[in-house]
Protein backbone atom coordinates (compact mmCIF):
# COMPACT_ATOMS: atom_id res chain seq x y z
CA MET A 1 0.00 0.01 0.00
CA PRO A 2 1.57 3.26 -1.00
CA LYS A 3 2.48 5.66 1.78
CA GLN A 4 0.13 8.62 2.05
CA ASN A 5 1.56 12.11 2.04
CA ILE A 6 0.66 13.70 5.37
CA ARG A 7 0.31 17.48 5.31
CA PRO A 8 2.60 19.04 7.90
CA THR A 9 0.87 20.88 10.68
CA GLN A 10 1.92 23.26 13.43
CA ARG A 11 2.17 20.12 15.60
CA THR A 12 4.72 18.80 13.17
CA ILE A 13 6.90 21.87 13.50
CA ALA A 14 6.51 21.88 17.34
CA ASP A 15 7.60 18.30 17.62
CA ARG A 16 10.61 18.89 15.32
CA LEU A 17 11.78 21.89 17.45
CA GLY A 18 10.68 20.62 20.86
CA ILE A 19 8.43 23.60 21.58
CA SER A 20 4.75 24.06 22.16
CA VAL A 21 2.19 24.37 19.35
CA GLY A 22 1.23 27.75 20.87
CA ALA A 23 4.80 28.94 20.49
CA VAL A 24 4.80 27.80 16.84
CA SER A 25 1.45 29.71 16.25
CA ARG A 26 2.79 32.85 17.83
CA ALA A 27 6.05 32.64 15.94
CA LEU A 28 4.22 32.19 12.58
CA ALA A 29 2.02 35.19 13.39
CA ASN A 30 5.35 37.12 13.94
CA ASP A 31 4.55 37.88 17.60
CA ALA A 32 7.00 40.70 18.56
CA GLN A 33 7.19 39.47 22.10
CA MET A 34 8.99 36.26 20.95
CA SER A 35 12.69 36.41 20.23
CA GLU A 36 13.74 36.87 16.63
CA GLU A 37 15.80 33.66 16.91
CA THR A 38 12.76 31.63 17.75
CA ARG A 39 10.66 33.19 15.03
CA ALA A 40 13.42 32.63 12.46
CA SER A 41 13.86 28.98 13.54
CA VAL A 42 10.09 28.31 13.26
CA ARG A 43 9.88 29.98 9.77
CA LYS A 44 12.90 28.00 8.56
CA THR A 45 11.46 24.68 9.80
CA ALA A 46 8.06 25.46 8.35
CA GLU A 47 9.67 26.10 4.98
CA GLU A 48 11.71 22.91 5.22
CA LEU A 49 8.64 20.83 5.97
CA GLY A 50 6.49 22.50 3.29
CA TYR A 51 4.14 23.80 5.86
CA THR A 52 1.17 25.95 4.66
CA PRO A 53 -1.55 27.26 7.02
CA ASP A 54 -4.92 25.67 6.85
CA ARG A 55 -7.02 28.74 5.83
CA ALA A 56 -10.37 27.07 6.70
CA ALA A 57 -9.13 26.31 10.18
CA GLN A 58 -7.76 29.76 10.62
CA ARG A 59 -10.98 31.34 9.56
CA LEU A 60 -13.02 29.28 11.95
CA ARG A 61 -10.66 30.09 14.77
CA THR A 62 -10.06 33.77 14.18
CA GLY A 63 -12.88 34.93 11.92
CA ARG A 64 -10.19 36.14 9.43
CA THR A 65 -9.48 35.12 5.86
CA TYR A 66 -5.80 36.21 5.95
CA VAL A 67 -6.30 37.45 2.35
CA ILE A 68 -5.80 40.97 1.13
CA HIS A 69 -7.32 41.98 -2.25
CA LEU A 70 -5.53 44.32 -4.61
CA ILE A 71 -7.83 45.89 -7.17
CA LEU A 72 -5.23 46.65 -9.89
CA PRO A 73 -5.87 49.12 -12.84
CA PRO A 74 -3.85 48.69 -15.92
CA HIS A 75 -1.89 51.94 -15.73
CA ASN A 76 -0.67 51.51 -19.29
CA GLU A 77 1.08 54.87 -19.13
CA ILE A 78 3.57 53.62 -16.61
CA LEU A 79 6.05 50.84 -17.66
CA GLY A 80 5.98 47.99 -15.25
CA PHE A 81 3.44 49.58 -12.90
CA GLY A 82 1.69 46.28 -11.95
CA ASN A 83 4.92 44.31 -11.50
CA LEU A 84 6.53 46.94 -9.38
CA LEU A 85 3.54 47.63 -7.12
CA VAL A 86 2.57 43.92 -6.76
CA GLY A 87 6.23 43.05 -6.09
CA GLY A 88 6.48 45.69 -3.43
CA ILE A 89 3.25 44.62 -1.65
CA SER A 90 4.25 40.92 -1.85
CA ALA A 91 7.62 41.73 -0.37
CA GLY A 92 5.94 43.71 2.39
CA LEU A 93 3.71 40.81 3.32
CA VAL A 94 6.48 38.21 3.54
CA ASP A 95 6.68 38.18 7.32
CA THR A 96 2.96 38.36 7.86
CA PRO A 97 0.22 35.68 7.62
CA PHE A 98 -1.52 37.44 4.77
CA ASP A 99 -1.68 36.32 1.18
CA LEU A 100 -2.29 38.77 -1.71
CA LEU A 101 -4.98 38.25 -4.30
CA VAL A 102 -4.91 40.50 -7.40
CA TRP A 103 -7.98 41.47 -9.38
CA PRO A 104 -7.77 43.39 -12.67
CA ASP A 105 -9.77 46.63 -12.75
CA HIS A 106 -10.90 48.71 -15.77
CA GLY A 107 -12.85 51.53 -14.06
CA ASN A 108 -14.22 52.73 -10.69
CA GLU A 109 -17.67 51.35 -11.23
CA GLN A 110 -16.35 47.88 -11.94
CA SER A 111 -13.98 47.98 -8.94
CA LEU A 112 -16.79 49.27 -6.74
CA ASP A 113 -18.90 46.19 -7.73
CA ARG A 114 -15.90 43.98 -6.83
CA ILE A 115 -15.39 45.72 -3.57
CA GLU A 116 -19.02 45.47 -2.55
CA ARG A 117 -18.91 41.71 -3.23
CA ILE A 118 -15.67 41.31 -1.18
CA VAL A 119 -17.26 43.06 1.82
CA ARG A 120 -20.68 41.37 1.41
CA CYS A 121 -19.21 37.84 1.17
CA ASN A 122 -16.34 38.41 3.59
CA LEU A 123 -13.76 37.41 1.02
CA ALA A 124 -10.84 39.36 2.45
CA ASP A 125 -9.67 41.19 5.55
CA GLY A 126 -8.49 44.25 3.66
CA ILE A 127 -8.51 45.91 0.25
CA ILE A 128 -5.99 47.99 -1.65
CA PHE A 129 -6.88 50.02 -4.74
CA SER A 130 -5.36 52.78 -6.84
CA ARG A 131 -6.33 55.73 -9.11
CA THR A 132 -8.46 57.59 -6.55
CA SER A 133 -10.74 60.52 -7.31
CA PRO A 134 -11.47 63.54 -5.13
CA ASP A 135 -14.97 62.12 -4.19
CA ASP A 136 -14.26 58.49 -4.68
CA SER A 137 -17.31 56.20 -4.29
CA ARG A 138 -15.11 53.27 -3.26
CA ILE A 139 -13.62 55.26 -0.39
CA ARG A 140 -16.96 56.36 0.74
CA PHE A 141 -18.47 52.84 0.67
CA LEU A 142 -15.58 51.25 2.55
CA SER A 143 -15.40 54.03 5.14
CA GLU A 144 -19.11 53.78 5.84
CA ALA A 145 -18.84 49.98 6.02
CA GLY A 146 -15.93 50.12 8.47
CA PHE A 147 -13.96 47.78 6.27
CA PRO A 148 -10.13 47.98 6.36
CA PHE A 149 -8.68 49.47 3.15
CA ALA A 150 -5.70 51.42 1.90
CA THR A 151 -5.39 53.46 -1.27
CA HIS A 152 -2.59 54.23 -3.68
CA GLY A 153 -3.57 57.90 -3.94
CA ARG A 154 -5.47 60.45 -1.96
CA SER A 155 -8.97 62.02 -1.92
CA GLU A 156 -10.72 65.09 -0.63
CA PHE A 157 -12.82 63.32 2.03
CA ALA A 158 -12.97 64.96 5.43
CA THR A 159 -12.93 61.60 7.11
CA PRO A 160 -9.28 60.28 7.16
CA HIS A 161 -8.47 57.15 5.27
CA ALA A 162 -5.21 55.14 4.95
CA PHE A 163 -3.19 55.87 1.86
CA VAL A 164 0.22 55.92 0.26
CA ASP A 165 0.84 58.52 -2.41
CA TYR A 166 3.61 60.03 -4.56
CA ASP A 167 4.20 63.71 -4.16
CA ASN A 168 2.88 64.69 -7.53
CA HIS A 169 2.59 68.36 -6.48
CA ALA A 170 6.29 68.39 -5.79
CA PHE A 171 6.93 66.65 -9.11
CA GLY A 172 4.93 69.17 -11.04
CA LYS A 173 6.71 72.04 -9.32
CA GLN A 174 10.21 70.63 -9.56
CA ALA A 175 9.79 69.54 -13.14
CA ALA A 176 8.68 73.04 -14.22
CA GLU A 177 11.46 74.63 -12.27
CA LYS A 178 14.04 72.35 -13.88
CA MET A 179 12.79 73.21 -17.35
CA ILE A 180 12.94 76.95 -16.48
CA GLU A 181 16.50 76.46 -15.27
CA ARG A 182 17.30 74.86 -18.62
CA GLY A 183 16.13 78.04 -20.41
CA ALA A 184 12.57 77.01 -21.41
CA LYS A 185 10.29 79.99 -21.92
CA ARG A 186 6.95 78.26 -22.77
CA LEU A 187 6.22 75.13 -20.73
CA ALA A 188 3.60 72.51 -21.50
CA ILE A 189 2.48 69.60 -19.37
CA LEU A 190 0.53 66.44 -20.17
CA LEU A 191 -1.95 65.62 -17.38
CA PRO A 192 -4.12 62.62 -16.47
CA ASP A 193 -7.88 62.97 -16.74
CA ASP A 194 -9.22 65.57 -14.20
CA ARG A 195 -11.39 62.93 -12.51
CA PHE A 196 -8.30 61.62 -10.85
CA MET A 197 -6.79 63.18 -7.72
CA PHE A 198 -3.26 63.22 -8.96
CA HIS A 199 -4.37 65.45 -11.92
CA HIS A 200 -5.00 68.26 -9.42
CA HIS A 201 -1.74 67.70 -7.51
CA LEU A 202 0.28 67.76 -10.75
CA LEU A 203 -1.48 70.84 -12.02
CA HIS A 204 -1.16 72.79 -8.82
CA GLY A 205 2.52 72.10 -8.50
CA PHE A 206 3.11 73.02 -12.15
CA MET A 207 1.15 76.23 -11.83
CA ALA A 208 2.94 77.32 -8.65
CA ALA A 209 6.29 77.16 -10.57
CA VAL A 210 5.28 78.82 -13.82
CA ARG A 211 3.45 81.71 -12.02
CA ALA A 212 6.39 82.27 -9.73
CA ALA A 213 8.73 82.46 -12.72
CA GLY A 214 6.33 84.43 -14.92
CA VAL A 215 6.80 82.19 -17.95
CA ASP A 216 4.17 81.19 -20.59
CA TYR A 217 2.58 77.87 -20.17
CA GLU A 218 -0.13 75.49 -21.44
CA VAL A 219 -1.82 72.24 -20.59
CA LEU A 220 -1.67 70.02 -23.61
CA ASP A 221 -5.24 69.95 -25.04
CA GLY A 222 -7.07 67.00 -26.55
CA ILE A 223 -4.87 64.32 -25.05
CA SER A 224 -4.29 62.94 -21.55
CA LEU A 225 -1.96 60.62 -19.76
CA ASP A 226 -4.31 57.76 -20.70
CA SER A 227 -4.24 58.52 -24.45
CA GLY A 228 -2.55 56.00 -26.65
CA GLY A 229 1.03 56.54 -27.60
CA HIS A 230 0.32 57.23 -31.28
CA GLU A 231 -2.43 59.69 -30.37
CA ILE A 232 -0.07 61.56 -28.10
CA SER A 233 2.63 61.55 -30.68
CA ASP A 234 0.31 62.79 -33.50
CA GLN A 235 -1.22 65.54 -31.32
CA LEU A 236 2.09 66.79 -30.04
CA ARG A 237 3.68 66.76 -33.53
CA ASN A 238 0.78 68.86 -34.73
CA ARG A 239 1.21 71.30 -31.74
CA LEU A 240 4.98 71.66 -32.42
CA SER A 241 4.19 72.68 -35.99
CA LYS A 242 2.03 75.64 -34.91
CA ALA A 243 2.85 79.15 -33.72
CA ASN A 244 4.47 79.59 -30.29
CA PRO A 245 5.23 75.96 -29.69
CA PRO A 246 6.29 74.85 -26.28
CA ASP A 247 10.07 74.51 -25.66
CA GLY A 248 9.70 72.73 -22.36
CA LEU A 249 7.63 69.48 -22.10
CA ILE A 250 6.62 67.64 -18.96
CA PHE A 251 5.46 64.03 -19.10
CA PRO A 252 4.25 62.27 -15.89
CA GLY A 253 4.71 58.85 -17.32
CA ASP A 254 7.24 56.73 -19.34
CA VAL A 255 4.99 55.82 -22.35
CA SER A 256 3.76 59.37 -22.95
CA ALA A 257 7.35 60.62 -22.86
CA LEU A 258 8.52 58.04 -25.44
CA ALA A 259 5.59 59.25 -27.67
CA GLY A 260 6.71 62.85 -26.99
CA LEU A 261 10.23 62.12 -28.02
CA ALA A 262 9.01 60.58 -31.25
CA ALA A 263 7.06 63.71 -32.08
CA ILE A 264 9.99 65.97 -31.27
CA GLN A 265 12.28 63.97 -33.60
CA ASP A 266 9.69 63.69 -36.25
CA ARG A 267 9.60 67.48 -36.38
CA GLY A 268 13.37 67.59 -36.88
CA LEU A 269 13.93 69.13 -33.45
CA THR A 270 16.62 68.27 -30.97
CA VAL A 271 15.94 67.44 -27.31
CA GLY A 272 17.92 69.64 -25.03
CA ARG A 273 18.44 72.29 -27.67
CA ASP A 274 15.10 73.08 -29.23
CA VAL A 275 12.89 71.38 -26.70
CA HIS A 276 13.65 70.44 -23.13
CA VAL A 277 11.96 67.36 -21.67
CA MET A 278 11.22 66.25 -18.14
CA VAL A 279 9.90 62.78 -17.39
CA LYS A 280 8.44 61.08 -14.37
CA GLN A 281 9.83 57.61 -14.68
CA THR A 282 9.42 54.44 -12.65
CA SER A 283 11.03 51.82 -14.78
CA GLY A 284 14.57 53.26 -15.38
CA VAL A 285 14.15 53.00 -19.10
CA PHE A 286 15.05 56.62 -19.61
CA ASP A 287 18.46 56.00 -18.16
CA LEU A 288 19.19 54.26 -21.46
CA VAL A 289 17.50 56.80 -23.80
CA ARG A 290 19.84 58.94 -25.94
CA PRO A 291 20.02 61.89 -26.15
CA CYS A 292 19.72 61.99 -22.34
CA VAL A 293 16.45 63.28 -20.99
CA ASP A 294 15.90 64.93 -17.61
CA SER A 295 13.89 62.77 -15.17
CA LEU A 296 12.51 62.62 -11.65
CA HIS A 297 11.66 59.23 -10.15
CA GLU A 298 8.78 57.47 -8.46
CA ASP A 299 9.62 54.37 -6.47
CA LEU A 300 6.57 52.09 -6.93
CA SER A 301 8.24 49.20 -5.14
CA ALA A 302 8.61 51.39 -1.99
CA ALA A 303 4.96 52.37 -2.46
CA GLY A 304 3.97 48.71 -2.50
CA ARG A 305 5.92 47.93 0.61
CA SER A 306 4.35 50.89 2.46
CA LEU A 307 0.89 49.84 1.34
CA ALA A 308 1.50 46.30 2.71
CA GLN A 309 2.49 47.67 6.10
CA ILE A 310 -0.39 50.11 6.20
CA ILE A 311 -3.11 47.66 5.24
CA VAL A 312 -1.88 45.10 7.86
CA ASP A 313 -1.87 47.97 10.48
CA ARG A 314 -5.29 48.99 9.48
CA ILE A 315 -6.63 45.35 9.73
CA ASN A 316 -5.05 45.25 13.23
CA GLY A 317 -6.93 48.36 14.34
CA VAL A 318 -4.53 51.22 13.81
CA PRO A 319 -6.48 54.43 13.22
CA ALA A 320 -6.65 55.43 9.49
CA GLY A 321 -5.46 58.95 10.32
CA ASP A 322 -2.10 57.44 11.48
CA LEU A 323 -1.66 55.57 8.26
CA GLN A 324 -1.02 58.25 5.65
CA ARG A 325 2.17 58.48 3.77
CA VAL A 326 3.31 60.77 0.91
CA LEU A 327 6.48 59.43 -0.73
CA PRO A 328 9.09 61.91 -1.94
CA VAL A 329 10.24 62.80 -5.45
CA LEU A 330 13.55 61.01 -6.09
CA THR A 331 16.18 62.93 -8.02
CA THR A 332 18.29 59.81 -8.69
CA PRO A 333 17.09 56.26 -9.64
CA ASP A 334 17.99 53.06 -7.87
CA HIS A 335 20.41 52.40 -10.78
CA ALA A 336 22.35 55.48 -11.79
CA PRO A 337 22.52 56.43 -15.48
CA ILE A 338 25.40 55.25 -17.60
CA ALA A 339 27.99 58.06 -17.48
CA ALA A 340 28.92 59.68 -20.77
CA ASP A 341 32.55 59.18 -21.95
């Protein structure tokens, strides 16, 4: 008769280490009152034995699912958005009992339907979502339901909610200031749709800089950060052929900036001489673009790690008002650009 594979349990780990089942349970829950040595030993043994928690038993015992849902929009304008954010959240959850479940999202109404189902059916202990609006229906629903959540982005609600955000106001301001330092006299910025909160942060930062300097400016019309690359390139090429074209362009995303560079070169213009360009990059791709382009950086992996910590704290009862972080604009990437000879 073939030998049956017996699933390892916390009792298996306890017997292997000569400690109590309770100690194993506390160590796997990362109880800070236990020594790091004991916690590390339990984790190592659990990994060696191939231990995985029995979710059904945990749910019966604690009332928790130990699942966190991420409602993930495509963010096609940012290269590697999903991989970077999911990777950061996953890394932040490594020493916790929580698993991450990712759901694709293609609009606030669709994600609200998903969120309502998660809450109604108790499918998760917490929810993370992105692309917030000033009066976000998802934030209102979850706040009124008292369900733990964290957002990648802010809102204008008076009631505090947990969030991690990039300082887009600072990016808009610093990007414009850098273009002015380069000698640009007429700045233009490409913005996301105005239904998103980060549209307003970017615009306010940009306007603060151009008004302080007294330079001409425009918001690129007829296209947004969500427009396709070919559409952005076509519209910008058309704009550069008209009177008083901008000589300083700001792109808050990698894909739009690549489209912008194509339009500049199609018009026979030179980046850094005829038109200055500033990019918000996340992927590092512009470190390899020639001619070199000015860039400021957003660390999406760091945002993911912060979101993981914040959602776990929120699930454990930390007040939402204590779980709000705005991540800084980075002037240098994780991997420095290749130096010119």
